[in-house]
CSV table of C-alpha atoms and ligand atoms in Angstrom, one decimal:
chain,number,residue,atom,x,y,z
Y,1,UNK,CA,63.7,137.6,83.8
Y,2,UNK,CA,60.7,138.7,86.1
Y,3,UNK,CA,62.2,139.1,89.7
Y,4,UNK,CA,66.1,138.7,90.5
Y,5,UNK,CA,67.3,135.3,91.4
Y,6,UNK,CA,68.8,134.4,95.4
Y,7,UNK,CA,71.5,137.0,95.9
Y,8,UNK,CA,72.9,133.5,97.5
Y,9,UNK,CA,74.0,132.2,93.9
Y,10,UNK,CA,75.2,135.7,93.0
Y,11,UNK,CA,79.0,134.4,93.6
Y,12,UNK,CA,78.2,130.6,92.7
Y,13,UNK,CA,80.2,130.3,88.6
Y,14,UNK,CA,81.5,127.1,87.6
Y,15,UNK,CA,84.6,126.7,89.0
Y,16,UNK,CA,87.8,126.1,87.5
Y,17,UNK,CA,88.2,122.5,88.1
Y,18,UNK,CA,85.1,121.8,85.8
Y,19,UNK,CA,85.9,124.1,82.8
Y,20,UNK,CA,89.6,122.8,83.0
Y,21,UNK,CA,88.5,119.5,82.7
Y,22,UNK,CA,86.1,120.7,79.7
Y,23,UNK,CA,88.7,121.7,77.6
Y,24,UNK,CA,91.5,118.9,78.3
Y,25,UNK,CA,88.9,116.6,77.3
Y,26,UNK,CA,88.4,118.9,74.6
Y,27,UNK,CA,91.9,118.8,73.3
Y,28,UNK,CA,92.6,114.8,74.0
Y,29,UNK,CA,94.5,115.4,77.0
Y,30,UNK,CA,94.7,114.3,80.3
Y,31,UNK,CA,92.5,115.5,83.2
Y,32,UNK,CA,94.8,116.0,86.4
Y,33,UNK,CA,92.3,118.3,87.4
Y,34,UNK,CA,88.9,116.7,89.6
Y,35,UNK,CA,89.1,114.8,92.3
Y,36,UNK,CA,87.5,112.1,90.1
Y,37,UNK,CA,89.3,108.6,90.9
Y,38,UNK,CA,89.1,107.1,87.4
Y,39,UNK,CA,90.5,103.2,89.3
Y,40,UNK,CA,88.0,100.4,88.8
Y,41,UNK,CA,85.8,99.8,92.0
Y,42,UNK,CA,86.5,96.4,93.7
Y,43,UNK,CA,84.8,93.4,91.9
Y,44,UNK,CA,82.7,92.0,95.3
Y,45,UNK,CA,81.6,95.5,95.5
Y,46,UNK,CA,80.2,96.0,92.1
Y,47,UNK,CA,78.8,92.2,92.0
Y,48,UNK,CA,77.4,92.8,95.4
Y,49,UNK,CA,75.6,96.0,94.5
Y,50,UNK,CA,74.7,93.9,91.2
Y,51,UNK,CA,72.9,91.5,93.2
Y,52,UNK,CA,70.8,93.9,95.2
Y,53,UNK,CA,69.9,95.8,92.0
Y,54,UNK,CA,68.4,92.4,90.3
Y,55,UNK,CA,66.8,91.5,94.1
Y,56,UNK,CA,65.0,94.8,93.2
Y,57,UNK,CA,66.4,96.3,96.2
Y,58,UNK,CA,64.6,99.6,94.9
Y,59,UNK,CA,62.5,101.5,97.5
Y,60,UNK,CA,64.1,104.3,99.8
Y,61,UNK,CA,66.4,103.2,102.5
Y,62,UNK,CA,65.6,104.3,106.0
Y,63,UNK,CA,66.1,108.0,106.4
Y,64,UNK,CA,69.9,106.8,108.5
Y,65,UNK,CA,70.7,104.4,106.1
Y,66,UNK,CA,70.4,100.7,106.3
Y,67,UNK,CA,70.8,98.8,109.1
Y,68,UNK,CA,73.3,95.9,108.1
Y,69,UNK,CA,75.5,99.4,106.3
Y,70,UNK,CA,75.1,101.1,109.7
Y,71,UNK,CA,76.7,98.2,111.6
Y,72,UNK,CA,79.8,97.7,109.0
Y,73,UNK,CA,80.9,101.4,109.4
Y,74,UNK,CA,80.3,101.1,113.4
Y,75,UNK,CA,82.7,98.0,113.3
Y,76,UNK,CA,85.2,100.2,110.9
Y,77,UNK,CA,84.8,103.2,112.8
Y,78,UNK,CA,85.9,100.9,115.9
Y,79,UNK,CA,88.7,99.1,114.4
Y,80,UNK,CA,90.2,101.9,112.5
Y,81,UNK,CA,89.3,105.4,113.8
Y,82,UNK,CA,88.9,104.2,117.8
Y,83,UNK,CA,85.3,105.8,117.8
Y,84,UNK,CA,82.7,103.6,119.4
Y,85,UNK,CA,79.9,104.7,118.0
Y,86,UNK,CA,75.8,102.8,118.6
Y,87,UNK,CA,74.7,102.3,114.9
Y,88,UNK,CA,71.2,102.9,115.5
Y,89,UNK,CA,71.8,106.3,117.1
Y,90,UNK,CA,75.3,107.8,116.5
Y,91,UNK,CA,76.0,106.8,113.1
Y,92,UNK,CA,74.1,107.9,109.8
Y,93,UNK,CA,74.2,106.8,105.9
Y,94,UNK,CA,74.4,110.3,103.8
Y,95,UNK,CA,74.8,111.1,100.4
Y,96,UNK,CA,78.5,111.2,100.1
Y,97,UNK,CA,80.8,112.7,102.5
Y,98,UNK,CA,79.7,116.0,101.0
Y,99,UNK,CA,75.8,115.3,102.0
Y,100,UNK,CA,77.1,114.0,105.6
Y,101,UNK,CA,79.0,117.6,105.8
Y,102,UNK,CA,75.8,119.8,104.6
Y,103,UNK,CA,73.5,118.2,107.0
Y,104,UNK,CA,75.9,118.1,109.7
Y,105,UNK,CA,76.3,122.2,109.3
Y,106,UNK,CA,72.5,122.6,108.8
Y,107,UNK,CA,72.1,120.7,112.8
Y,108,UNK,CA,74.9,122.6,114.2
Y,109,UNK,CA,74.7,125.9,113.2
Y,110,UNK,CA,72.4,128.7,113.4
Y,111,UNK,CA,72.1,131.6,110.3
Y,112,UNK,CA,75.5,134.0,110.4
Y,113,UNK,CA,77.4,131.7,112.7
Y,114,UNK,CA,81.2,131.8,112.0
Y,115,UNK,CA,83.2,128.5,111.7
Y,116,UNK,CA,86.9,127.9,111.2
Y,117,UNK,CA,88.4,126.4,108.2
Y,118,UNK,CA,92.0,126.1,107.5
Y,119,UNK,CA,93.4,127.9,104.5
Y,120,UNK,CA,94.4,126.3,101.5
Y,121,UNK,CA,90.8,124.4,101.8
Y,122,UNK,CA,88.7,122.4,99.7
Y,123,UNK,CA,86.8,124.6,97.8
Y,124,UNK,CA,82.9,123.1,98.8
Y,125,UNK,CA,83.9,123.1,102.5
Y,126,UNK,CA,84.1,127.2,102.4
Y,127,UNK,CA,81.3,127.2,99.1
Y,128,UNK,CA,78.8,125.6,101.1
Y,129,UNK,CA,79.3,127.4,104.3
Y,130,UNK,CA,78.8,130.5,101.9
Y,131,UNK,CA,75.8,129.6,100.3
Y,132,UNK,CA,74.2,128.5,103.1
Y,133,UNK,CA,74.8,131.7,105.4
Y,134,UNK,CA,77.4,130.8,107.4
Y,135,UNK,CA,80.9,132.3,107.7
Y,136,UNK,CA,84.4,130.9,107.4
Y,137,UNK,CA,87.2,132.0,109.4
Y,138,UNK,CA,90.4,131.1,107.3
Y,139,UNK,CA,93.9,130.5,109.5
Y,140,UNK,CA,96.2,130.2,106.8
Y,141,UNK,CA,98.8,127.6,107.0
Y,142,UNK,CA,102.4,127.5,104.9
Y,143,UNK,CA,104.4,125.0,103.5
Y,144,UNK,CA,106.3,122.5,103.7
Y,145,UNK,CA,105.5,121.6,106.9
Y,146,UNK,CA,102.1,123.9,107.5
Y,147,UNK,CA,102.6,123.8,110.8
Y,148,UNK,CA,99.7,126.0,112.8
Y,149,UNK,CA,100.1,129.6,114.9
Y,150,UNK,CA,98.3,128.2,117.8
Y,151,UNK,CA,98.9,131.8,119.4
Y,152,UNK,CA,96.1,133.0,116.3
Y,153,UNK,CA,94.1,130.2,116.5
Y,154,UNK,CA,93.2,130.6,119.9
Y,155,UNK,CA,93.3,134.5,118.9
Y,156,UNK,CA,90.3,133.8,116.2
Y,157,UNK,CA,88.3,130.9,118.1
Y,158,UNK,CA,88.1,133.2,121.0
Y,159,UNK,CA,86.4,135.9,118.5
Y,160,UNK,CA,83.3,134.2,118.8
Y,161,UNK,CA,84.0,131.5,117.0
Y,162,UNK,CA,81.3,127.9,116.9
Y,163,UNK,CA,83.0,125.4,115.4
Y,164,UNK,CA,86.3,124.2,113.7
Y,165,UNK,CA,86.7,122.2,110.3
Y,166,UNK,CA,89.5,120.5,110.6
Y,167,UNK,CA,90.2,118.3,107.2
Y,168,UNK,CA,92.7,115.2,107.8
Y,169,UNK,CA,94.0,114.0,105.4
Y,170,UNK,CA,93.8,117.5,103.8
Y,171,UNK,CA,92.9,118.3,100.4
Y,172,UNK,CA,94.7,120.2,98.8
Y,173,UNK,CA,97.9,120.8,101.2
Y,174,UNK,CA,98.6,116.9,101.5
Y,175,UNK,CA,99.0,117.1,105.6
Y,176,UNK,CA,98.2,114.9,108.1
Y,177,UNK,CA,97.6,116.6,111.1
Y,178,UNK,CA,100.1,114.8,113.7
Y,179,UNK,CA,98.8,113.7,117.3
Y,180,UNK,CA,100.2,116.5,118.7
Y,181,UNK,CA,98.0,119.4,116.3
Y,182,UNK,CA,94.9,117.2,116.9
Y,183,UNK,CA,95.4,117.4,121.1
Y,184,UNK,CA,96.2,120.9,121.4
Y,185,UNK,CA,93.2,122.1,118.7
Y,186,UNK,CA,91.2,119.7,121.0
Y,187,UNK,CA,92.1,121.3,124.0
Y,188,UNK,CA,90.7,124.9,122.2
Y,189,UNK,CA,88.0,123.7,121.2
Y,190,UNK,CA,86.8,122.2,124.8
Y,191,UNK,CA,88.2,125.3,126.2
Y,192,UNK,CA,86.1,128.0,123.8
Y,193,UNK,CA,83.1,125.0,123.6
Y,194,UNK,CA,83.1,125.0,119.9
Y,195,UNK,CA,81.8,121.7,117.6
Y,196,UNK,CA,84.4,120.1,115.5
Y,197,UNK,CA,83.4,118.6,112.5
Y,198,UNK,CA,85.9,116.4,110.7
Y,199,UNK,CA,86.0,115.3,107.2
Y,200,UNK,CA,88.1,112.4,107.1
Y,201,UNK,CA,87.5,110.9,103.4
Y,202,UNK,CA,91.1,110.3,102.6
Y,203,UNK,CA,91.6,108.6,105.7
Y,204,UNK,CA,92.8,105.5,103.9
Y,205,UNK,CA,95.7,107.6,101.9
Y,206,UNK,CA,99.0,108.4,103.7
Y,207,UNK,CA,102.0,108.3,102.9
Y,208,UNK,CA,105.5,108.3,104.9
Y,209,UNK,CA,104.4,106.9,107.9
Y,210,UNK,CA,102.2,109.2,108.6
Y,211,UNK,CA,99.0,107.8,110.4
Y,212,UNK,CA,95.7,109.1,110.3
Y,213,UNK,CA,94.2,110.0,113.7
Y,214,UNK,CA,90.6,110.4,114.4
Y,215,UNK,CA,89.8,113.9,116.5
Y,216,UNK,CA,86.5,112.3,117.8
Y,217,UNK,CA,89.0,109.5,119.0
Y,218,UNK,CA,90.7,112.1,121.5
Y,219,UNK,CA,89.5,112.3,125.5
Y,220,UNK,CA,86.6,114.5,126.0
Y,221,UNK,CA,85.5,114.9,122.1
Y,222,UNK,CA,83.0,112.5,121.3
Y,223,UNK,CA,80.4,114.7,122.6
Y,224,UNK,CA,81.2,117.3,120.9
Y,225,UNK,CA,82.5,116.1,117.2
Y,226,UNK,CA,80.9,114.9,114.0
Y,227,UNK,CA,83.3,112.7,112.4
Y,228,UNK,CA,82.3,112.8,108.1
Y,229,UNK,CA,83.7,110.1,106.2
Y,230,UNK,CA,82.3,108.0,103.2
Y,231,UNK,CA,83.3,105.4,100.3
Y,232,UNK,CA,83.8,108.0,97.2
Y,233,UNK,CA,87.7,107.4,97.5
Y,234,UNK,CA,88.3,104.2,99.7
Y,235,UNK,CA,86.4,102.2,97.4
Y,236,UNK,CA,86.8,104.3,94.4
Y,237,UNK,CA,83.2,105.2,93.8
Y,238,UNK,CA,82.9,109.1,93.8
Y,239,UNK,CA,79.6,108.5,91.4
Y,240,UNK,CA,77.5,106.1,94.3
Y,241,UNK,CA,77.5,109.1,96.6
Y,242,UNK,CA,77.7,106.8,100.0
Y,243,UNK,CA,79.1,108.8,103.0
Y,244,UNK,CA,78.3,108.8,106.7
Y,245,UNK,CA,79.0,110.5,109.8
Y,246,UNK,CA,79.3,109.7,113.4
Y,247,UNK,CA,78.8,111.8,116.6
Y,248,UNK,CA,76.7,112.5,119.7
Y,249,UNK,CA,73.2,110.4,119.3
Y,250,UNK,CA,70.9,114.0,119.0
Y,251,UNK,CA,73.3,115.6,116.7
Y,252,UNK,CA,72.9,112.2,114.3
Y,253,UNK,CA,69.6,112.2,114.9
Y,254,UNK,CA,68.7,116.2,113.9
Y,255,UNK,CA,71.5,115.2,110.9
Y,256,UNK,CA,69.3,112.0,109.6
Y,257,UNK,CA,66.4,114.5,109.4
Y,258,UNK,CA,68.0,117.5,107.5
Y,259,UNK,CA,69.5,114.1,105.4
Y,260,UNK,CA,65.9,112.7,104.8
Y,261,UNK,CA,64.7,116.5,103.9
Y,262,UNK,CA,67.1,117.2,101.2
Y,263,UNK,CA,68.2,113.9,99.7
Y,264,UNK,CA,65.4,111.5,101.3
Y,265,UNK,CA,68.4,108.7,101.5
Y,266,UNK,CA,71.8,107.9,99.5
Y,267,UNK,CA,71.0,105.0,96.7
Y,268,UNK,CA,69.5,102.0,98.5
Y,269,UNK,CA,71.1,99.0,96.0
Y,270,UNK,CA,74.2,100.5,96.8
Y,271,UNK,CA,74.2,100.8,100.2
Y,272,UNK,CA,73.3,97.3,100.3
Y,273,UNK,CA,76.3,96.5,98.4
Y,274,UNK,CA,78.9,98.2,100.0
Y,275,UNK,CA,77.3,97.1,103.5
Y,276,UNK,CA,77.6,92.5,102.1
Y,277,UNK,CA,81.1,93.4,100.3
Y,278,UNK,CA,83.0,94.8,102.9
Y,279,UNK,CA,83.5,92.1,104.4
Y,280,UNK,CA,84.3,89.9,101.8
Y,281,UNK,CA,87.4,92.4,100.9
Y,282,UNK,CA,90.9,91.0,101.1
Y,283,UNK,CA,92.4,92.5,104.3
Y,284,UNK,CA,94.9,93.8,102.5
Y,285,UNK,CA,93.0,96.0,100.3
Y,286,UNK,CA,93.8,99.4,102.5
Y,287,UNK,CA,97.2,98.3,102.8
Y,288,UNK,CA,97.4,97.9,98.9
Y,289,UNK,CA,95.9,101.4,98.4
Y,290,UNK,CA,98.6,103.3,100.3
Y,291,UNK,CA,101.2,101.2,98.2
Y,292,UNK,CA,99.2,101.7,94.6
Y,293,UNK,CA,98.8,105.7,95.3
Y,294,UNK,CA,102.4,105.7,96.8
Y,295,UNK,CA,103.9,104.7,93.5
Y,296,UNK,CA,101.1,106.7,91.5
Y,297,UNK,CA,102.4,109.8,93.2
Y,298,UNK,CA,106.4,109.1,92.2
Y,299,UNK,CA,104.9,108.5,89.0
Y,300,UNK,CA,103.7,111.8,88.3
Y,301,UNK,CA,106.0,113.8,90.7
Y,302,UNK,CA,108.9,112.5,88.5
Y,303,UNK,CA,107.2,113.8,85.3
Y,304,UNK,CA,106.6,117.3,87.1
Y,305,UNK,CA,110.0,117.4,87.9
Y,306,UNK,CA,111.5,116.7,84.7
Y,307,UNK,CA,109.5,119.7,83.5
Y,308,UNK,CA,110.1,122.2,85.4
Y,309,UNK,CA,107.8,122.0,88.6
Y,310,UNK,CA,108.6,121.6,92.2
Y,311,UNK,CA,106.2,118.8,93.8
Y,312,UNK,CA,105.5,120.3,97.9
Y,313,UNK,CA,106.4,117.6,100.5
Y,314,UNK,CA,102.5,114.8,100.7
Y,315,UNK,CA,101.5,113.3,103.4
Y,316,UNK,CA,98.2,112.2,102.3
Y,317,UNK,CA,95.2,112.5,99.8
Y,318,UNK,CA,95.8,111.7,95.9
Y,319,UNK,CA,96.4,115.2,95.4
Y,320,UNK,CA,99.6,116.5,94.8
Y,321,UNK,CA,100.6,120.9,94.7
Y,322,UNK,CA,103.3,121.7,92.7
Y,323,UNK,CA,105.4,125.1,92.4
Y,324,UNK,CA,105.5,126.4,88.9
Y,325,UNK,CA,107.9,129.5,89.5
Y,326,UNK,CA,110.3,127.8,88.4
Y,327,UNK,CA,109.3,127.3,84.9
Y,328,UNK,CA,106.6,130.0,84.4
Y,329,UNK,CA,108.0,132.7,87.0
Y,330,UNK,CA,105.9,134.6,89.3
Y,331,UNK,CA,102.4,134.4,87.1
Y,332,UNK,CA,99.2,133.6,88.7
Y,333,UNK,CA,98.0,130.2,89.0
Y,334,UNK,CA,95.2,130.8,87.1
Y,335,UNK,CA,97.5,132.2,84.0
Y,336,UNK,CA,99.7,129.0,85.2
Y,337,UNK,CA,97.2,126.4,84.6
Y,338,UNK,CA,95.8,127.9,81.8
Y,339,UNK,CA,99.1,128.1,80.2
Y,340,UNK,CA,100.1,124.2,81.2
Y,341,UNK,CA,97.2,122.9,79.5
Y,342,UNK,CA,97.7,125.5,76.6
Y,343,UNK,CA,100.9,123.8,76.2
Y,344,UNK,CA,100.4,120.1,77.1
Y,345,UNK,CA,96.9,119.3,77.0
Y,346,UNK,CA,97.1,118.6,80.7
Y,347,UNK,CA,94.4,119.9,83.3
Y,348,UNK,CA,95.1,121.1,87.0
Y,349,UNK,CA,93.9,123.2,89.4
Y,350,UNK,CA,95.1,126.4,90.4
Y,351,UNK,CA,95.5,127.4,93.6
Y,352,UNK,CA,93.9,130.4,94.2
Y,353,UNK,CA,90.4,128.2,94.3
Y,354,UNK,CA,91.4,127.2,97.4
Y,355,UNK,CA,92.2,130.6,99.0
Y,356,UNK,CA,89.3,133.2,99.9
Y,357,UNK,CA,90.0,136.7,99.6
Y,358,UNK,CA,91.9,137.1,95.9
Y,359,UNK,CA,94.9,135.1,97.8
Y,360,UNK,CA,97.2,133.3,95.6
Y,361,UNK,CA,100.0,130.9,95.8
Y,362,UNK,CA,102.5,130.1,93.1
Y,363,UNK,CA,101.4,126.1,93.0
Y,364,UNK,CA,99.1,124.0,90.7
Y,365,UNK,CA,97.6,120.9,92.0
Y,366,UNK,CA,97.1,117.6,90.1
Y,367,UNK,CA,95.1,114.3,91.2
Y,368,UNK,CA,96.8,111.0,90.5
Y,369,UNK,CA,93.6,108.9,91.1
Y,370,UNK,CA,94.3,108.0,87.8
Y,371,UNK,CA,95.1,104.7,85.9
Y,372,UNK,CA,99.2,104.2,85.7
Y,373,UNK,CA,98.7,104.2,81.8
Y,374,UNK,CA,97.2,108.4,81.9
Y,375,UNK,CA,100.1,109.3,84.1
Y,376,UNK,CA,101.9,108.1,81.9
Y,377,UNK,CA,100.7,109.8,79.1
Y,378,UNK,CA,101.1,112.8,81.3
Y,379,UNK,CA,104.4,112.2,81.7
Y,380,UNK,CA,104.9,112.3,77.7
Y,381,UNK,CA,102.8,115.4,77.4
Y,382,UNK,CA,104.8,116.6,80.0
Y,383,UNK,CA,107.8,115.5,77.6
Y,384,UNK,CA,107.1,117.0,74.7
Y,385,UNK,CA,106.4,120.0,75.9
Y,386,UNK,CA,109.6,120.3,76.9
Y,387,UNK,CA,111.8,118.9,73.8
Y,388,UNK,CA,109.1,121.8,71.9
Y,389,UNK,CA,110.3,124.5,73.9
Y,390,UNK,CA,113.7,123.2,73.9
P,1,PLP,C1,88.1,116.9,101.3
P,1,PLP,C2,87.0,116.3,100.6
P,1,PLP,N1,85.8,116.0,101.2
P,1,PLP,C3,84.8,115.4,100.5
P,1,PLP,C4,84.9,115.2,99.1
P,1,PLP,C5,83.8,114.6,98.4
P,1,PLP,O1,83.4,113.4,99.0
P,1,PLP,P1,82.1,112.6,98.6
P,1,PLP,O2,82.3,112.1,97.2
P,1,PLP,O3,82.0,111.5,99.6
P,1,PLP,O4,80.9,113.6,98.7
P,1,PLP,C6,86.1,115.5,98.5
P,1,PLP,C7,86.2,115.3,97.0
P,1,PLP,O5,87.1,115.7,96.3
P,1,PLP,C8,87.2,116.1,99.2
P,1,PLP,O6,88.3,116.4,98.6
């Protein structure tokens, strides 16, 4: 090789979640691993984007997404989240919920700056502050309840902190954060004048009465809160890449450039699907998906159970971390998931990718955005496994 490549990419290896699902597809097993929701997208959505694609709907969208896309997620962003939000200023179409992030870190933030993240995290929230020069600042948060030191947060926003990630649902603990979190890590952030950015993409998934709240919603945050949310899991179409995000009109605006920079726009056929088909879904759709992932999660915790593992308490997400020790003892969870699908074909995730520092927890976590018929087979894996061992 001629010159060395970006010492940026040094750390970057392909992380578990992708080599896991590698070899359970490898073996004929079942892939509990990616966030991949493998339920069939809604019919008017499909036929809608259909349609656009034989209009020839084909050129590039406007850099903030269509209009008519722009003015459904204003009325939803009203309706559900209690943000009012102008679509032509303070609401932009990006390329999944992980584009809408990206940009919203590239307008905010300035080379070196540090920004909060709660710890056990999503793995690209921390991986892309990384690789694009910015620094998380993990407060780590326990189970079951992971309820927050607010005595260290303050401690660590104060530090010279400039803005807070907050995750609600959260992927992978399962919380909600209550009204109560959301007011007092409001109050901070007003008080230490830091940006929140909020990535709400499993807003649609709780469980146990637990209701999702919108931080941009609060008193005195709209100014100073991007709000990231997008269609990958309401809709079940992680491959479209549709997201958006919503916040002050020259934060939106700075966010639609960076957008139009890197991506140039998220896939114009499909945007003009999702933007005719939303309203022609059945009210009860978002109802029904609480209820379907409800009984998908008793399906699999159930078959964990039987075999050994302890599910942790879920709020939300379609993610579900369950303790091993139980069954395997005190291993790491790498050695833990390795040794699950070793013995059952089945893939998960283990959680050290979602702690910085080497930290490690004695959990695995599954996603059960999967068709009742897999979890099933899961289950029977699951079975086996332990009638082999006896
Ligand atoms: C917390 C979180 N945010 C964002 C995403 C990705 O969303 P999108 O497909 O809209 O980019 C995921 C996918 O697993 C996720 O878990």
């Amino acid at each position: 090789m001629p010159r060395p490549l970006a010492s940026r990419t040094a750390d970057l290896r392909q992380s578990e979640i992708r080599s896991m699902t590698r070899r359970a597809v490898e073996m004929g097993g079942v892939n509990l691993s990616q966030g991949l929701c493998d339920l069939p997208t809604p019919g008017p959505v499909k036929e809608a984007a259909c349609r656009a694609i034989r209009q020839d709907n084909n050129t590039y969208a406007p850099m903030n997404g269509l209009a008519c896309l722009r003015e459904k997620i204003a009325e939803k962003l009203k309706a559900f989240n209690g943000i009012s939000a102008d679509p032509e200023t303070e609401i932009t179409v990006t390329s999944g919920a992980t584009g809408g992030y990206t940009c919203a870190l590239l307008a905010l933030l300035e080379a070196g700056d540090r920004v909060l993240v709660f710890e056990p995290f999503y793995g690209y929230h921390a991986g892309t502050l990384k690789i694009l020069g910015f620094e998380p600042v993990a407060l780590r948060l326990e189970p079951p309840d992971w309820s927050i030191d607010f005595a260290r947060l303050e401690e660590l926003l104060a530090g010279g902190v400039k803005a807070l990630l907050l995750n609600t649902p959260a992927n992978p603990m399962g919380k909600v954060f209550s009204g109560l979190e959301m007011e007092k890590i409001a109050g901070l952030c007003r008080k230490y004048d830091l940006w929140v950015i909020t990535d709400e993409i499993y807003e649609y998934i709780t469980f146990g009465g637990h209701r999702h709240l919108s931080i941009g919603a609060l008193e005195g945050m709209a100014g100073r809160t991007v709000t990231v949310s997008g269609f990958s899991k309401t809709l079940a179409m992680t491959g479209w890449r549709l997201g958006y995000a919503a916040g002050p009109a020259a934060v939106i605006g700075k966010m639609a450039l960076v957008s139009d920079l890197i991506y140039i726009c998220a896939p114009r056929p499909l945007q003009a699907g999702v933007a005719s088909a939303l309203g022609e879904l059945d009210p009860g759709y978002y109802d029904s998906l609480r209820r379907i992932y409800g009984s998908k999660r008793e399906l699999l915790s159930r078959a964990l159970e039987k075999f050994g593992f302890a599910p942790l308490p879920l709020e939300g997400t379609y993610f579900l971390l369950a303790d091993y020790s139980e069954r395997y003892g005190a291993v790491g969870s790498l050695e833990a998931a390795n040794r699950l699908l070793d013995e059952t074909g089945i893939a998960s995730v283990p959680a050290a990718s979602f702690y910085s520092g080497g930290a490690d927890r004695t959990w695995l976590r599954f996603c059960f955005a999967k068709e009742d018929r897999e979890l099933e087979r899961a289950g029977q894996l699951l079975e086996q496994a332990s009638l082999v061992k006896g």
